[in-house]
Coordinates of C-alpha atoms and ligand atoms in Angstrom, one line a residue:
M1 CA 0.0 0.1 0.0
L2 CA 2.7 2.4 1.0
A3 CA 4.7 1.9 -2.3
G4 CA 1.6 2.7 -4.2
E5 CA 0.8 -0.8 -5.8
L6 CA -2.8 -0.2 -5.0
G7 CA -2.8 3.4 -6.4
P8 CA -2.3 6.8 -5.4
G9 CA -5.5 7.0 -3.2
V10 CA -4.5 3.9 -1.1
R11 CA -1.1 5.2 -0.5
K12 CA -2.1 8.6 0.8
A13 CA -4.5 6.6 3.4
M14 CA -1.6 4.6 4.2
E15 CA 0.7 7.4 4.7
I16 CA -1.8 9.2 7.0
V17 CA -2.2 6.2 9.0
T18 CA 1.3 5.2 9.4
A19 CA 2.4 8.9 10.2
L20 CA 0.1 9.1 13.0
G21 CA 1.3 5.6 14.3
R22 CA 5.1 7.0 14.4
I23 CA 4.0 10.1 16.1
Y24 CA 2.2 8.1 18.8
G25 CA 4.6 5.4 19.0
A26 CA 2.5 2.4 17.7
N27 CA 4.6 -0.7 16.5
R28 CA 1.7 -2.2 14.5
L29 CA -1.5 -1.8 12.9
V30 CA -5.0 -3.3 13.8
P31 CA -7.7 -4.3 11.8
V32 CA -10.9 -2.1 12.3
S33 CA -14.4 -3.4 12.0
S34 CA -16.1 -0.2 11.2
V35 CA -15.5 3.3 10.6
Q36 CA -17.5 6.6 11.4
V37 CA -16.0 9.6 9.5
A38 CA -16.5 13.4 10.6
G39 CA -16.0 16.3 8.7
V40 CA -19.1 15.9 6.6
S41 CA -20.8 19.5 6.9
Y42 CA -20.3 21.7 4.0
K43 CA -20.5 24.6 6.2
N44 CA -17.1 23.3 7.9
L45 CA -15.6 21.8 4.9
G46 CA -15.8 24.6 2.3
D47 CA -14.7 24.2 -1.2
A48 CA -11.2 23.1 0.0
G49 CA -12.7 20.2 2.0
L50 CA -14.9 19.3 -0.9
E51 CA -12.0 19.2 -3.5
F52 CA -9.9 17.2 -1.3
L53 CA -12.6 14.5 -0.8
S54 CA -13.1 14.6 -4.6
E55 CA -9.7 14.2 -5.4
W56 CA -9.3 11.3 -3.0
A57 CA -12.3 9.5 -4.6
D58 CA -10.9 10.4 -8.2
Q59 CA -7.6 8.6 -7.0
G60 CA -9.6 5.5 -6.7
A61 CA -9.8 5.3 -3.0
R62 CA -12.5 3.0 -1.7
V63 CA -13.4 2.0 1.8
R64 CA -12.8 -1.7 2.9
V65 CA -14.9 -1.8 6.0
P66 CA -18.6 -0.4 6.9
T67 CA -18.4 3.1 7.1
T68 CA -20.9 5.8 7.8
L69 CA -20.8 9.5 8.2
N70 CA -21.2 12.1 10.8
P71 CA -24.3 14.6 10.4
A72 CA -24.1 16.7 7.1
G73 CA -25.0 20.6 7.2
M74 CA -28.7 19.8 6.1
D75 CA -31.5 17.5 6.2
L76 CA -30.5 15.7 2.7
V77 CA -34.3 14.9 1.9
R78 CA -36.3 17.7 3.5
W79 CA -33.8 20.7 3.1
R80 CA -36.1 22.6 1.1
V81 CA -39.0 22.5 3.6
L82 CA -36.7 23.4 6.3
G83 CA -35.6 26.6 4.4
F84 CA -32.0 25.8 3.4
D85 CA -30.4 27.5 0.6
E86 CA -30.3 25.9 -2.9
A87 CA -26.5 26.8 -3.5
F88 CA -25.6 25.4 -0.1
A89 CA -27.6 22.4 -0.8
Q90 CA -25.8 21.5 -4.0
R91 CA -22.3 21.8 -2.4
Q92 CA -23.6 19.6 0.5
Q93 CA -24.9 17.1 -2.0
A94 CA -21.6 17.1 -3.9
V95 CA -19.7 16.3 -0.5
V96 CA -22.1 13.3 0.0
E97 CA -21.5 12.0 -3.3
A98 CA -17.7 12.2 -3.1
F99 CA -18.1 10.0 0.0
A100 CA -20.5 7.7 -1.9
R101 CA -18.0 7.2 -4.6
M102 CA -15.6 6.0 -2.1
G103 CA -18.1 3.5 -1.1
V104 CA -19.2 5.0 2.3
T105 CA -22.7 4.4 3.4
T106 CA -24.1 7.9 3.3
T107 CA -26.0 7.6 6.8
C108 CA -25.2 10.9 8.2
T109 CA -25.5 10.6 12.1
C110 CA -23.4 11.0 15.3
T111 CA -25.3 7.7 16.7
P112 CA -24.6 5.0 14.2
Y113 CA -25.0 2.5 17.0
L114 CA -28.7 3.3 16.9
V115 CA -28.9 2.3 13.2
G116 CA -26.7 -0.7 12.6
N117 CA -23.1 0.3 12.9
R118 CA -22.8 -1.1 16.4
P119 CA -19.3 -2.7 17.1
Q120 CA -19.0 -5.7 19.5
P121 CA -17.0 -5.5 22.8
G122 CA -13.3 -5.6 21.9
D123 CA -13.7 -4.7 18.4
H124 CA -11.1 -2.2 17.0
V125 CA -12.8 0.9 15.3
A126 CA -11.9 4.3 14.0
W127 CA -14.7 6.8 14.9
A128 CA -14.5 10.2 14.6
E129 CA -17.3 12.0 16.3
S130 CA -16.5 12.7 19.9
S131 CA -19.7 11.6 21.6
A132 CA -20.1 8.4 19.4
I133 CA -16.3 7.9 20.3
S134 CA -17.2 7.8 23.9
F135 CA -20.3 5.8 23.3
A136 CA -18.3 3.1 21.5
N137 CA -15.5 2.9 24.0
S138 CA -17.5 3.3 27.1
V139 CA -20.9 1.8 26.8
L140 CA -20.1 -0.7 23.8
G141 CA -16.7 -1.8 25.0
A142 CA -15.0 -1.2 21.5
R143 CA -11.9 0.5 21.1
T144 CA -11.1 3.9 19.2
N145 CA -9.1 6.7 19.4
R146 CA -10.4 10.3 18.9
E147 CA -10.0 10.2 15.1
G148 CA -10.1 13.3 12.8
G149 CA -12.1 13.2 9.5
P150 CA -9.1 12.5 7.4
S151 CA -7.5 9.7 9.6
A152 CA -10.8 7.9 10.1
L153 CA -11.3 7.9 6.3
A154 CA -7.7 6.9 5.9
A155 CA -8.5 3.8 8.4
A156 CA -11.5 2.9 6.2
I157 CA -9.8 3.0 2.9
I158 CA -6.8 0.5 4.5
G159 CA -8.9 -1.2 6.8
R160 CA -6.6 -0.7 9.6
T161 CA -5.6 1.7 12.4
A162 CA -2.4 2.2 14.2
A163 CA -2.5 0.5 17.5
Y164 CA -2.0 3.3 20.2
G165 CA -3.9 5.0 22.9
L166 CA -7.1 3.5 23.5
H167 CA -6.6 0.5 21.4
L168 CA -4.3 -0.8 24.1
D169 CA -5.4 -2.2 27.6
E170 CA -2.9 -0.3 29.6
N171 CA -4.4 3.2 28.5
R172 CA -8.1 2.3 29.3
R173 CA -7.8 2.1 33.2
A174 CA -9.4 5.0 35.0
T175 CA -7.1 7.8 36.2
L176 CA -9.7 10.0 37.7
R177 CA -12.2 8.5 40.4
V178 CA -15.4 10.6 40.6
E179 CA -17.5 10.3 43.5
V180 CA -21.1 11.6 43.0
R181 CA -22.5 12.8 46.1
C182 CA -25.8 14.7 44.9
P183 CA -28.8 13.3 43.4
V184 CA -28.8 13.0 39.6
R185 CA -32.4 12.5 38.4
S186 CA -32.5 13.2 34.7
P187 CA -30.5 13.1 31.5
A188 CA -30.2 17.2 31.9
D189 CA -28.7 16.3 35.3
L190 CA -26.3 13.9 33.7
G191 CA -25.3 16.7 31.0
A192 CA -24.6 19.1 33.9
L193 CA -22.3 16.5 35.7
G194 CA -20.7 15.5 32.6
Y195 CA -19.9 19.1 31.7
L196 CA -18.1 19.6 35.3
V197 CA -16.4 16.2 35.1
G198 CA -15.2 16.6 31.5
K199 CA -13.7 20.3 32.4
A200 CA -11.7 18.4 35.2
A201 CA -10.7 15.5 33.5
R202 CA -9.6 17.0 30.2
N203 CA -8.4 13.5 28.3
R204 CA -8.1 11.4 31.4
V205 CA -10.6 8.3 31.8
P206 CA -13.2 9.0 34.6
F207 CA -14.5 6.4 36.8
Y208 CA -17.9 7.0 38.3
E209 CA -18.9 5.7 41.7
G210 CA -22.6 6.3 43.1
L211 CA -24.1 6.9 39.9
E212 CA -27.2 5.3 39.0
I213 CA -28.1 5.0 35.2
S214 CA -31.3 3.6 33.8
G215 CA -30.2 3.2 30.2
E216 CA -28.1 3.9 27.1
D217 CA -29.7 7.3 26.4
E218 CA -28.5 8.6 29.9
L219 CA -25.1 7.3 28.8
K220 CA -25.2 9.0 25.9
A221 CA -26.0 12.4 27.2
L222 CA -23.3 11.9 30.0
G223 CA -20.5 11.0 27.5
A224 CA -21.5 13.6 24.9
A225 CA -21.1 16.3 27.9
M226 CA -17.8 15.0 28.8
A227 CA -16.4 14.8 25.2
A228 CA -17.5 18.5 24.9
S229 CA -16.2 20.2 27.8
G230 CA -13.3 18.2 28.1
A231 CA -11.6 15.4 25.7
V232 CA -13.0 12.4 27.5
A233 CA -13.0 9.4 25.1
L234 CA -13.6 6.7 27.5
Y235 CA -15.4 6.6 31.0
H236 CA -16.4 3.7 33.3
V237 CA -19.5 3.5 35.7
A238 CA -19.3 1.2 38.5
G239 CA -21.8 -1.7 38.0
V240 CA -22.9 -0.4 34.6
T241 CA -20.5 -0.1 31.8
P242 CA -18.8 -3.3 30.4
E243 CA -15.2 -3.1 31.4
A244 CA -16.4 -2.1 35.1
L245 CA -18.7 -4.9 35.0
A246 CA -16.2 -7.3 33.6
G247 CA -14.5 -7.5 37.2
A248 CA -11.2 -6.4 36.0
D249 CA -9.6 -3.7 38.0
V250 CA -10.6 -0.7 35.9
L251 CA -8.9 1.8 38.4
A252 CA -5.3 2.7 37.6
P253 CA -3.1 3.1 40.9
G254 CA -2.9 6.5 42.3
A255 CA -5.9 7.9 40.4
E256 CA -7.0 11.1 41.5
R257 CA -10.3 11.9 43.2
L258 CA -12.9 14.3 42.2
V259 CA -15.9 14.8 44.4
I260 CA -19.2 16.1 42.8
E261 CA -21.7 17.6 45.5
D262 CA -23.6 20.1 43.5
L263 CA -24.8 20.2 39.7
S264 CA -25.8 24.0 39.7
P265 CA -22.3 25.2 38.5
G266 CA -22.9 23.0 35.4
Y267 CA -26.2 24.4 35.0
S268 CA -25.4 27.9 35.2
A269 CA -22.0 27.5 33.0
L270 CA -24.3 26.1 30.2
S271 CA -27.0 28.7 30.5
Q272 CA -25.4 31.9 31.4
L273 CA -25.1 33.1 28.1
E274 CA -27.0 36.4 27.3
I275 CA -30.2 35.7 25.6
G276 CA -30.7 38.6 23.0
T277 CA -34.3 39.3 22.4
L278 CA -36.9 39.8 25.1
S279 CA -40.7 39.3 24.5
P280 CA -43.2 42.1 25.1
H281 CA -43.5 40.7 28.5
G282 CA -39.8 40.9 29.3
Q283 CA -39.4 37.2 28.8
E284 CA -36.3 35.6 26.9
K285 CA -37.6 34.8 23.5
I286 CA -36.5 31.4 22.2
D287 CA -36.4 31.0 18.5
L288 CA -35.4 27.3 18.5
V289 CA -35.8 24.4 20.7
W290 CA -33.4 21.7 19.9
I291 CA -33.6 18.2 21.1
G292 CA -31.4 15.3 19.8
C293 CA -27.7 16.0 20.5
P294 CA -26.5 13.3 20.2
H295 CA -29.2 12.3 17.6
A296 CA -32.3 11.3 19.5
S297 CA -33.5 7.5 19.8
L298 CA -37.1 6.6 19.2
A299 CA -37.6 6.6 23.1
E300 CA -36.5 10.0 23.3
I301 CA -38.9 11.2 20.5
E302 CA -41.8 9.5 22.2
Q303 CA -41.0 11.6 25.3
V304 CA -41.3 14.8 23.3
V305 CA -44.5 13.6 21.9
T306 CA -45.6 12.8 25.5
L307 CA -44.7 16.2 26.8
L308 CA -46.1 18.2 24.1
D309 CA -49.4 16.4 24.6
G310 CA -50.8 17.9 21.4
R311 CA -50.1 21.4 22.2
R312 CA -48.8 23.8 19.2
V313 CA -45.4 25.1 19.6
R314 CA -44.5 28.8 19.2
S315 CA -40.7 28.4 18.8
A316 CA -39.4 26.3 16.0
L317 CA -38.7 22.7 17.5
W318 CA -36.2 20.4 15.9
I319 CA -35.8 16.9 16.9
T320 CA -32.4 15.8 15.1
V321 CA -32.3 12.0 14.4
A322 CA -30.7 9.4 12.0
R323 CA -32.6 9.0 9.0
A324 CA -33.4 5.4 9.8
V325 CA -34.6 6.6 13.2
R326 CA -36.9 9.2 11.5
E327 CA -38.3 6.4 9.2
Q328 CA -39.0 4.2 12.3
A329 CA -40.9 7.6 14.0
A330 CA -42.9 8.0 10.7
R331 CA -44.0 4.3 11.0
R332 CA -45.1 4.7 14.5
G333 CA -47.1 7.9 13.8
L334 CA -44.5 9.8 16.1
M335 CA -43.4 12.1 13.4
A336 CA -47.0 13.0 12.4
A337 CA -47.6 13.6 16.3
V338 CA -44.5 16.0 16.3
E339 CA -45.7 17.9 13.1
A340 CA -49.2 18.2 14.3
C341 CA -47.8 20.4 16.9
G342 CA -45.7 22.5 14.4
G343 CA -42.2 20.6 15.3
Q344 CA -39.9 19.0 12.8
V345 CA -38.1 15.6 12.9
V346 CA -35.1 16.6 11.2
A347 CA -32.6 13.9 9.7
D348 CA -28.9 13.9 8.8
T349 CA -27.9 17.0 10.3
C350 CA -27.9 19.0 13.8
V351 CA -28.0 22.6 14.9
V352 CA -24.2 22.9 15.2
V353 CA -23.2 21.8 11.8
A354 CA -26.0 23.5 9.9
P355 CA -26.1 27.1 9.0
V356 CA -28.8 27.8 11.3
R357 CA -28.2 31.8 11.5
E358 CA -29.0 31.8 7.9
L359 CA -32.3 30.2 8.8
G360 CA -33.0 33.2 11.1
F361 CA -32.4 31.6 14.4
R362 CA -30.7 33.6 17.2
S363 CA -31.6 31.9 20.4
M364 CA -32.0 28.1 21.5
A365 CA -33.1 26.0 24.4
T366 CA -31.7 22.6 24.7
P367 CA -31.6 19.7 27.2
S368 CA -28.3 18.7 25.6
A369 CA -25.1 19.9 27.5
K370 CA -23.1 19.4 24.2
G371 CA -25.6 21.3 22.3
A372 CA -25.4 24.0 24.8
Y373 CA -21.8 24.1 24.9
Y374 CA -21.2 24.3 21.3
G375 CA -24.3 26.3 20.4
P376 CA -22.7 30.0 21.0
T377 CA -19.3 29.2 19.4
H378 CA -20.4 27.0 16.4
A379 CA -23.7 27.9 15.7
G380 CA -23.8 31.6 17.0
L381 CA -26.8 31.1 19.1
A382 CA -27.5 32.5 22.6
V383 CA -28.5 29.4 24.7
R384 CA -30.7 28.2 27.7
Y385 CA -29.8 24.8 28.9
G386 CA -32.6 22.8 31.0
S387 CA -34.7 19.6 31.4
L388 CA -36.6 18.3 28.6
A389 CA -39.7 19.2 30.1
R390 CA -38.7 23.0 30.4
C391 CA -37.4 22.9 26.9
V392 CA -40.6 21.5 25.6
Q393 CA -42.5 24.0 27.6
A394 CA -40.2 26.9 26.1
A395 CA -41.2 25.5 22.7
V396 CA -44.9 25.8 23.5
E397 CA -44.7 29.3 25.0
G398 CA -41.7 30.6 22.9
T399 CA -40.0 31.9 25.6
W400 CA -37.7 30.5 28.4
P401 CA -40.1 29.4 31.3
G402 CA -39.6 31.6 34.2
S403 CA -37.4 34.2 32.6
S404 CA -39.6 37.3 33.2
Ligands
F3S501 FE1 -24.4 14.9 17.3 FE2 -24.4 17.5 16.3 FE3 -24.4 16.9 18.9 S1 -23.1 15.8 15.7 S2 -23.4 15.0 19.1 S3 -25.9 16.4 17.3 S4 -23.5 18.5 18.0

């Protein structure tokens, strides 16, 4: 491959993977069972990124393992209905086509594990979206480093990645022991907790004690928050996550201790940004309520429908999902229920990677810590963070509840 016998596209991929391996001291490559590529939105890639991908496809590069994509800059099917610009849509479609020419499955989601790209425990994979990386490592027990867009694609093209970092047993033990001494009752609480722990952990591996978790959606929220405020790619929860359950000693000797007694600093850090516009009654106007960061599961859509209870929304309401999840939601009547209230189930994209200011949004409420964290910097939105119930109420009222 390095000698170019399989063509320039494969050589370029091998050069990227081996260069990273050398930098990080890897002494071998490992086969990967799947890849998830980030850097898909034309908003972030621009023409230079599109050209880079098209050239790689022209050079004959083809993926060797199942490969999916991170969210694109728009809903690839319903972009017109949602108000996306025609010129942007054409460029975004060209990006997706370049990936398709390389054999990539054009499923654009940060939750590939909800729609069929679900690695087995111990599998080596090369994933690039921070919340998906955290989920693959921590919840599924697979092994991936935090890949960049090009390095993940390169791994897909050669079917291998360099064995360093979280591919190796010795780097998977926890180096930060987190004792949670306050009640954690909801996914928003988990988001606030994850925000606080991520800030303290940076790229270390936390081990949680005293944390009750009721399902994968909660782990998804916790992991996404830590991956945003820190660079946490793997965490363990006593009695819950596979490597903590396996009975192996997941705690490294000398792990530092972190005690969390109060979540309110997490809530205020994620919500303190000034909301620009006030309603005539002095309340904070919310243009958009965003649910589905990471992309929502069917159960999460169901919760929104229950909370809406048939009421019409005054703000825009987006529930972002993988396309296959939207199809399931449509079959179960959930999509019609959301639309009947004036909301949208939006596939293939998310608020952080879509050009939402061009759609006229300036302020947002979200129950996602990751969405709240990136909303101001990546989407240019003022943000309020709160529970799912409070965010749905904000959508119905068009203002942030209790803000007058
Ligand atoms: Fe996914 Fe976008 Fe959030 S990629 S994790 S929905 S910022």
